[in-house]
mmCIF file of C-alpha atoms in Angstrom:
data_model
loop_
_atom_site.group_PDB
_atom_site.id
_atom_site.type_symbol
_atom_site.label_atom_id
_atom_site.label_comp_id
_atom_site.label_asym_id
_atom_site.label_seq_id
_atom_site.Cartn_x
_atom_site.Cartn_y
_atom_site.Cartn_z
ATOM 1 C CA GLY A 686 10.098 -14.640 18.373
ATOM 2 C CA GLU A 687 8.409 -17.050 16.002
ATOM 3 C CA SER A 688 9.539 -16.800 12.422
ATOM 4 C CA VAL A 689 9.428 -18.399 9.031
ATOM 5 C CA GLY A 690 12.625 -18.444 7.045
ATOM 6 C CA LEU A 691 14.227 -19.822 3.912
ATOM 7 C CA HIS A 692 17.393 -21.836 3.488
ATOM 8 C CA LEU A 693 18.407 -20.492 0.072
ATOM 9 C CA PRO A 694 18.011 -16.908 -1.039
ATOM 10 C CA THR A 695 18.585 -17.605 -4.764
ATOM 11 C CA LEU A 696 18.038 -20.516 -7.103
ATOM 12 C CA SER A 697 19.016 -20.672 -10.769
ATOM 13 C CA VAL A 698 17.761 -23.462 -12.985
ATOM 14 C CA GLN A 699 17.542 -24.313 -16.647
ATOM 15 C CA GLU A 700 14.222 -24.325 -18.401
ATOM 16 C CA GLY A 701 12.652 -27.750 -18.126
ATOM 17 C CA ASP A 702 14.404 -28.646 -14.888
ATOM 18 C CA ASN A 703 12.532 -29.269 -11.682
ATOM 19 C CA SER A 704 12.935 -26.633 -8.951
ATOM 20 C CA ILE A 705 12.779 -27.130 -5.235
ATOM 21 C CA ILE A 706 12.406 -24.175 -2.906
ATOM 22 C CA ASN A 707 12.739 -24.755 0.811
ATOM 23 C CA CYS A 708 11.389 -23.071 3.897
ATOM 24 C CA ALA A 709 11.893 -23.616 7.605
ATOM 25 C CA TYR A 710 9.382 -22.501 10.163
ATOM 26 C CA SER A 711 9.717 -22.297 13.909
ATOM 27 C CA ASN A 712 6.141 -22.041 15.159
ATOM 28 C CA SER A 713 5.091 -25.607 15.873
ATOM 29 C CA ALA A 714 1.545 -24.377 16.403
ATOM 30 C CA SER A 715 1.240 -23.257 12.793
ATOM 31 C CA ASP A 716 -1.811 -24.711 11.140
ATOM 32 C CA TYR A 717 -1.800 -23.471 7.610
ATOM 33 C CA PHE A 718 0.990 -22.830 5.148
ATOM 34 C CA ILE A 719 0.943 -21.031 1.850
ATOM 35 C CA TRP A 720 3.363 -20.473 -0.984
ATOM 36 C CA TYR A 721 3.228 -17.155 -2.798
ATOM 37 C CA LYS A 722 4.901 -16.043 -5.989
ATOM 38 C CA GLN A 723 5.855 -12.413 -6.419
ATOM 39 C CA GLU A 724 6.834 -11.131 -9.822
ATOM 40 C CA SER A 725 8.689 -7.879 -10.170
ATOM 41 C CA GLY A 726 6.449 -4.895 -9.443
ATOM 42 C CA LYS A 727 3.471 -7.021 -8.451
ATOM 43 C CA GLY A 728 1.821 -8.248 -5.295
ATOM 44 C CA PRO A 729 2.147 -11.772 -3.914
ATOM 45 C CA GLN A 730 0.151 -14.315 -5.847
ATOM 46 C CA PHE A 731 -1.197 -17.465 -4.211
ATOM 47 C CA ILE A 732 0.293 -20.664 -5.568
ATOM 48 C CA ILE A 733 -0.677 -23.488 -3.261
ATOM 49 C CA ASP A 734 -1.506 -24.124 0.371
ATOM 50 C CA ILE A 735 -1.349 -27.004 2.790
ATOM 51 C CA ARG A 736 -2.779 -27.682 6.212
ATOM 52 C CA SER A 737 -0.867 -29.187 9.084
ATOM 53 C CA ASN A 738 -2.898 -32.408 8.902
ATOM 54 C CA MET A 739 -1.406 -33.125 5.475
ATOM 55 C CA ASP A 740 2.144 -33.825 4.346
ATOM 56 C CA LYS A 741 1.743 -33.393 0.612
ATOM 57 C CA ARG A 742 -0.469 -31.496 -1.758
ATOM 58 C CA GLN A 743 -0.270 -31.262 -5.509
ATOM 59 C CA GLY A 744 -1.386 -28.607 -7.912
ATOM 60 C CA GLN A 745 -0.711 -27.947 -11.530
ATOM 61 C CA ARG A 746 3.077 -28.426 -11.913
ATOM 62 C CA VAL A 747 3.559 -27.617 -8.228
ATOM 63 C CA THR A 748 3.769 -29.802 -5.163
ATOM 64 C CA VAL A 749 4.074 -28.678 -1.567
ATOM 65 C CA LEU A 750 5.573 -30.984 1.014
ATOM 66 C CA LEU A 751 5.270 -30.473 4.737
ATOM 67 C CA ASN A 752 7.482 -32.183 7.262
ATOM 68 C CA LYS A 753 6.182 -31.265 10.687
ATOM 69 C CA THR A 754 8.822 -33.282 12.475
ATOM 70 C CA VAL A 755 11.580 -30.973 11.298
ATOM 71 C CA LYS A 756 9.309 -27.968 10.628
ATOM 72 C CA HIS A 757 10.157 -27.860 6.972
ATOM 73 C CA LEU A 758 8.137 -26.855 3.962
ATOM 74 C CA SER A 759 9.112 -27.171 0.325
ATOM 75 C CA LEU A 760 7.720 -26.152 -3.019
ATOM 76 C CA GLN A 761 8.505 -28.279 -6.017
ATOM 77 C CA ILE A 762 7.954 -26.869 -9.477
ATOM 78 C CA ALA A 763 8.019 -29.386 -12.299
ATOM 79 C CA ALA A 764 9.361 -28.513 -15.745
ATOM 80 C CA THR A 765 10.274 -24.999 -14.705
ATOM 81 C CA GLN A 766 9.589 -22.314 -17.295
ATOM 82 C CA PRO A 767 11.003 -18.799 -17.725
ATOM 83 C CA GLY A 768 7.641 -17.460 -16.581
ATOM 84 C CA ASP A 769 8.262 -19.092 -13.221
ATOM 85 C CA SER A 770 11.079 -16.637 -12.550
ATOM 86 C CA ALA A 771 10.020 -14.665 -9.483
ATOM 87 C CA VAL A 772 10.505 -14.409 -5.749
ATOM 88 C CA TYR A 773 8.818 -17.206 -3.853
ATOM 89 C CA PHE A 774 7.669 -16.743 -0.281
ATOM 90 C CA CYS A 775 6.370 -19.243 2.174
ATOM 91 C CA ALA A 776 3.920 -17.977 4.745
ATOM 92 C CA GLU A 777 2.285 -19.439 7.781
ATOM 93 C CA ILE A 778 -0.610 -18.580 9.971
ATOM 94 C CA ALA A 779 -1.034 -19.545 13.572
ATOM 95 C CA ALA A 780 -3.284 -22.353 14.582
ATOM 96 C CA GLY A 781 -6.329 -22.103 16.753
ATOM 97 C CA GLY A 782 -8.576 -20.212 14.440
ATOM 98 C CA THR A 783 -8.090 -16.970 16.302
ATOM 99 C CA SER A 784 -5.931 -15.216 13.775
ATOM 100 C CA TYR A 785 -7.547 -12.758 11.437
ATOM 101 C CA GLY A 786 -4.942 -12.305 8.790
ATOM 102 C CA LYS A 787 -1.532 -12.242 10.354
ATOM 103 C CA LEU A 788 0.329 -14.246 7.790
ATOM 104 C CA THR A 789 3.993 -14.507 8.698
ATOM 105 C CA PHE A 790 6.117 -14.463 5.575
ATOM 106 C CA GLY A 791 9.570 -15.885 5.052
ATOM 107 C CA GLN A 792 12.426 -13.930 3.515
ATOM 108 C CA GLY A 793 11.862 -15.140 -0.038
ATOM 109 C CA THR A 794 13.843 -17.116 -2.602
ATOM 110 C CA ILE A 795 14.670 -15.628 -5.958
ATOM 111 C CA LEU A 796 14.106 -18.219 -8.673
ATOM 112 C CA THR A 797 15.745 -17.516 -12.017
ATOM 113 C CA VAL A 798 14.958 -19.788 -14.932
ATOM 114 C CA HIS A 799 17.373 -19.685 -17.849
ATOM 115 C CA PRO A 800 16.056 -20.552 -21.340
ATOM 116 C CA GLU B 1141 -11.059 -12.230 -13.168
ATOM 117 C CA PRO B 1142 -11.796 -10.064 -10.138
ATOM 118 C CA GLU B 1143 -8.802 -8.361 -8.614
ATOM 119 C CA VAL B 1144 -7.767 -6.062 -5.817
ATOM 120 C CA THR B 1145 -6.879 -2.619 -7.117
ATOM 121 C CA GLN B 1146 -4.738 -0.034 -5.379
ATOM 122 C CA THR B 1147 -4.081 3.654 -5.879
ATOM 123 C CA PRO B 1148 -1.773 5.412 -6.210
ATOM 124 C CA SER B 1149 0.822 3.093 -7.647
ATOM 125 C CA HIS B 1150 3.553 5.390 -6.390
ATOM 126 C CA GLN B 1151 3.453 8.325 -3.999
ATOM 127 C CA VAL B 1152 6.291 10.571 -2.978
ATOM 128 C CA THR B 1153 5.791 12.661 0.136
ATOM 129 C CA GLN B 1154 7.703 14.795 2.565
ATOM 130 C CA MET B 1155 8.368 13.561 6.062
ATOM 131 C CA GLY B 1156 5.604 14.607 8.416
ATOM 132 C CA GLN B 1157 2.927 14.718 5.743
ATOM 133 C CA GLU B 1158 -0.248 12.659 5.818
ATOM 134 C CA VAL B 1159 -0.729 9.956 3.236
ATOM 135 C CA ILE B 1160 -3.815 7.984 2.294
ATOM 136 C CA LEU B 1161 -3.460 4.791 0.313
ATOM 137 C CA ARG B 1162 -6.571 3.457 -1.317
ATOM 138 C CA CYS B 1163 -7.722 -0.031 -2.132
ATOM 139 C CA VAL B 1164 -10.744 -1.535 -3.785
ATOM 140 C CA PRO B 1165 -11.026 -5.137 -2.569
ATOM 141 C CA ILE B 1166 -12.787 -7.865 -4.499
ATOM 142 C CA SER B 1167 -16.467 -7.090 -4.265
ATOM 143 C CA ASN B 1168 -17.817 -10.083 -2.350
ATOM 144 C CA HIS B 1169 -14.887 -10.360 0.032
ATOM 145 C CA LEU B 1170 -15.403 -9.811 3.725
ATOM 146 C CA TYR B 1171 -11.897 -9.639 5.173
ATOM 147 C CA PHE B 1172 -9.444 -6.902 4.341
ATOM 148 C CA TYR B 1173 -5.768 -6.503 5.083
ATOM 149 C CA TRP B 1174 -2.793 -4.235 4.747
ATOM 150 C CA TYR B 1175 0.727 -5.563 4.468
ATOM 151 C CA ARG B 1176 3.935 -3.761 3.710
ATOM 152 C CA GLN B 1177 7.266 -4.686 2.202
ATOM 153 C CA ILE B 1178 10.347 -2.603 2.747
ATOM 154 C CA LEU B 1179 12.651 -2.866 -0.240
ATOM 155 C CA GLY B 1180 14.507 -6.168 -0.225
ATOM 156 C CA GLN B 1181 12.763 -7.433 2.864
ATOM 157 C CA LYS B 1182 9.909 -9.774 3.545
ATOM 158 C CA VAL B 1183 6.248 -8.929 3.476
ATOM 159 C CA GLU B 1184 4.992 -7.842 6.904
ATOM 160 C CA PHE B 1185 1.477 -7.865 8.289
ATOM 161 C CA LEU B 1186 0.047 -4.523 9.378
ATOM 162 C CA VAL B 1187 -3.646 -4.940 10.056
ATOM 163 C CA SER B 1188 -6.749 -6.961 9.311
ATOM 164 C CA PHE B 1189 -10.283 -5.608 9.159
ATOM 165 C CA TYR B 1190 -13.594 -7.371 9.350
ATOM 166 C CA ASN B 1191 -17.135 -6.300 10.050
ATOM 167 C CA ASN B 1192 -16.114 -2.635 10.067
ATOM 168 C CA GLU B 1193 -13.498 -2.953 12.725
ATOM 169 C CA ILE B 1194 -9.884 -3.909 13.171
ATOM 170 C CA SER B 1195 -9.564 -7.619 13.900
ATOM 171 C CA GLU B 1196 -5.855 -7.799 14.466
ATOM 172 C CA LYS B 1197 -2.889 -5.468 14.141
ATOM 173 C CA SER B 1198 0.843 -5.780 14.386
ATOM 174 C CA GLU B 1199 3.255 -3.787 16.475
ATOM 175 C CA ILE B 1200 4.114 -1.803 13.355
ATOM 176 C CA PHE B 1201 0.562 -0.476 13.220
ATOM 177 C CA ASP B 1202 0.927 2.253 15.818
ATOM 178 C CA ASP B 1203 -1.131 5.385 16.449
ATOM 179 C CA GLN B 1204 0.155 6.964 13.249
ATOM 180 C CA PHE B 1205 -1.742 4.394 11.219
ATOM 181 C CA SER B 1206 -5.453 4.036 10.721
ATOM 182 C CA VAL B 1207 -7.752 2.149 8.395
ATOM 183 C CA GLU B 1208 -11.206 2.883 7.183
ATOM 184 C CA ARG B 1209 -13.872 1.448 4.961
ATOM 185 C CA PRO B 1210 -15.717 4.645 4.171
ATOM 186 C CA ASP B 1211 -18.187 3.083 1.763
ATOM 187 C CA GLY B 1212 -19.051 -0.330 0.392
ATOM 188 C CA SER B 1213 -16.085 -0.559 -1.910
ATOM 189 C CA ASN B 1214 -13.019 1.304 -0.661
ATOM 190 C CA PHE B 1215 -10.574 0.349 2.056
ATOM 191 C CA THR B 1216 -8.006 2.959 3.013
ATOM 192 C CA LEU B 1217 -4.791 3.114 4.976
ATOM 193 C CA LYS B 1218 -3.850 6.476 6.433
ATOM 194 C CA ILE B 1219 -0.466 7.414 7.804
ATOM 195 C CA ARG B 1220 -0.863 10.640 9.742
ATOM 196 C CA SER B 1221 2.692 11.895 9.919
ATOM 197 C CA THR B 1222 5.006 9.950 7.694
ATOM 198 C CA LYS B 1223 8.527 9.011 8.708
ATOM 199 C CA LEU B 1224 11.454 8.045 6.527
ATOM 200 C CA GLU B 1225 11.107 4.447 7.682
ATOM 201 C CA ASP B 1226 7.558 4.315 6.345
ATOM 202 C CA SER B 1227 9.008 4.125 2.844
ATOM 203 C CA ALA B 1228 7.861 0.762 1.542
ATOM 204 C CA MET B 1229 5.496 -1.015 -0.801
ATOM 205 C CA TYR B 1230 2.080 -1.273 0.787
ATOM 206 C CA PHE B 1231 -0.116 -4.157 -0.263
ATOM 207 C CA CYS B 1232 -3.826 -4.395 0.244
ATOM 208 C CA ALA B 1233 -5.383 -7.849 0.299
ATOM 209 C CA SER B 1234 -8.832 -9.302 0.702
ATOM 210 C CA SER B 1235 -10.408 -12.679 1.244
ATOM 211 C CA PHE B 1236 -13.872 -14.126 1.306
ATOM 212 C CA GLN B 1237 -13.086 -16.396 4.179
ATOM 213 C CA ARG B 1238 -10.872 -16.057 7.198
ATOM 214 C CA PRO B 1239 -7.232 -16.333 6.133
ATOM 215 C CA ASN B 1240 -6.658 -19.706 7.690
ATOM 216 C CA THR B 1241 -9.459 -21.149 5.627
ATOM 217 C CA GLY B 1242 -8.859 -19.510 2.315
ATOM 218 C CA GLU B 1243 -6.404 -17.589 0.241
ATOM 219 C CA LEU B 1244 -5.725 -13.893 0.341
ATOM 220 C CA PHE B 1245 -5.784 -11.931 -2.893
ATOM 221 C CA PHE B 1246 -3.206 -9.181 -3.036
ATOM 222 C CA GLY B 1247 -3.218 -5.987 -5.030
ATOM 223 C CA GLU B 1248 -0.202 -4.821 -6.957
ATOM 224 C CA GLY B 1249 0.838 -2.440 -4.234
ATOM 225 C CA SER B 1250 1.364 1.248 -3.626
ATOM 226 C CA ARG B 1251 4.943 2.354 -3.366
ATOM 227 C CA LEU B 1252 5.430 5.067 -0.766
ATOM 228 C CA THR B 1253 8.591 7.113 -0.776
ATOM 229 C CA VAL B 1254 9.120 9.467 2.153
ATOM 230 C CA LEU B 1255 11.751 12.150 1.674
#
């Protein structure tokens, strides 16, 4: 079936480094992609989103890149801080406007930032 | 800042017992969701709810599950006869817009342990 998955399950970086978290998706009809951050014991927290008609979107210290040709999504975190340590999930939702909430989540990448 | 709140934070129950998980979505939101996350696995969609009815549900959401919005503020998930494999973290979420036009806000989750 259709799925969203991640290349790397864990990522360790030093404080101040830039982090890149990757995600592959298989549903070419996906219209909307979201990155969530999940800290221990908490629910997923929205970070940034991107639509399929874009290939890049920037937020505060975060950038999402979308490569539809190879169905690849990445999250770049600039100047990573210890507070960025969490599990990061990509999620997608099917195109067509008919879906009412069925986000499909990837497996998650554990980001650990060392001081 | 408005947030989605969930109760209980942790519930332990015996197999076969009924469980009700409660959620108070953000007050002006119109779309409501339940997701679950089995320990160490990805977040999975269960059901979405809009205009007092289920909009979409996954194959996980079988006859043992039901949702209700009994009043203007609560949104509940009921599991009629719990099974061991129902042990998971259950997340409630809400959004003002449809999910492919806006972000979902997640609660901190209710951990269900079925013995």
